[in-house]
Short mmCIF file of C-alpha atoms in Angstrom, two decimals:
data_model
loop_
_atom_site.label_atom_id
_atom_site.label_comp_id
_atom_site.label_asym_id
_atom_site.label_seq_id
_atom_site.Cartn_x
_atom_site.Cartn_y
_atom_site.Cartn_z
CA UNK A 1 6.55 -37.84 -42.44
CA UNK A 2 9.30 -36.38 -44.21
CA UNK A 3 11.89 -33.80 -42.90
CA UNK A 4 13.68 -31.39 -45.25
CA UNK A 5 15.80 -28.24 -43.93
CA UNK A 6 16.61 -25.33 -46.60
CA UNK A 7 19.02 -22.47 -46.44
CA UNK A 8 17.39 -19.27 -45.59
CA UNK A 9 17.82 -17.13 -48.93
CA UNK A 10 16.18 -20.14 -50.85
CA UNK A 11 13.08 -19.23 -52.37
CA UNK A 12 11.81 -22.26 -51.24
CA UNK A 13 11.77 -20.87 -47.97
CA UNK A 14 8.54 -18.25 -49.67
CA UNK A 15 6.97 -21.65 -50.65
CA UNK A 16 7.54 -23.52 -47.72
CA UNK A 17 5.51 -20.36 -45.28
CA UNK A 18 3.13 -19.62 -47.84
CA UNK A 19 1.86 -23.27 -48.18
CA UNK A 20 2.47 -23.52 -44.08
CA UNK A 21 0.06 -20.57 -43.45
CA UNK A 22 -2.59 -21.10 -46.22
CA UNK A 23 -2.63 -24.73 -45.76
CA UNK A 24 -1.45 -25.44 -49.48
CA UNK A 25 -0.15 -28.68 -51.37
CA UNK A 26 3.82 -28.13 -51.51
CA UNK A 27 5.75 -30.30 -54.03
CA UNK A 28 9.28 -31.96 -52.77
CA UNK A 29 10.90 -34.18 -55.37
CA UNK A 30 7.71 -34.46 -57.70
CA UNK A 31 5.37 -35.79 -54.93
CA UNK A 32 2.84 -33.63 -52.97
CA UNK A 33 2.88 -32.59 -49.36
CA UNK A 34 1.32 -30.59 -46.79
CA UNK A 35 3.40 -28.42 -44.43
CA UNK A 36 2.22 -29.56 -41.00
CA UNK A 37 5.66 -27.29 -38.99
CA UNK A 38 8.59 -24.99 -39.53
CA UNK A 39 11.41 -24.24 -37.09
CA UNK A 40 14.61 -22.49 -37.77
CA UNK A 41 17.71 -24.32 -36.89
CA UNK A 42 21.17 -22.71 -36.00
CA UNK A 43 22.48 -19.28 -35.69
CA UNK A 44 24.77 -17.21 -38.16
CA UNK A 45 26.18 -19.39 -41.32
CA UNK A 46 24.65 -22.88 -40.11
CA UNK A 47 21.19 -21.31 -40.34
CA UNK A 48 18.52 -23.68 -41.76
CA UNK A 49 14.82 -23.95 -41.49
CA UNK A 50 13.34 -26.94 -40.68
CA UNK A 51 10.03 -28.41 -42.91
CA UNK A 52 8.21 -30.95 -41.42
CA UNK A 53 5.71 -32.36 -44.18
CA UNK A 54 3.32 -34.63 -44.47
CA UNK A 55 2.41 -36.62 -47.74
CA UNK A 56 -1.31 -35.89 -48.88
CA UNK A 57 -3.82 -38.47 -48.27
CA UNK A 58 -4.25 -41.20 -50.28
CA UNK A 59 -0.44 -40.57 -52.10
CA UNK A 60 2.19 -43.36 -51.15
CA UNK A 61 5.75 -42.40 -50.47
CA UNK A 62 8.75 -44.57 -50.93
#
């Protein structure tokens, strides 16, 4: 499992819900995951949401 946290106004934030909710492939560093949670993190400035992803079956990670 891999962790990655984004700044709100990124558009990877769009990417991020859209492959959450239609249970698509997103693509972190060149390798393929699935979305598996989101959380926001933080209030005002320190705002961040929180990816939780998982790599797709049968693709190693280092």
């Amino acid at each position: 499992m891999r962790i990655i946290r984004v700044l709100p106004n990124s558009k990877a934030v769009d990417a991020l819900c859209i492959c959450y909710e239609n249970k698509r492939v997103y693509t972190h560093d060149g390798k393929p995951y699935f979305v598996t949670d989101l959380e926001v993190e933080g209030r005002g400035r320190s705002t961040r949401l929180m990816a939780k992803l998982e790599p797709v079956f049968g693709e190693a990670t280092a």
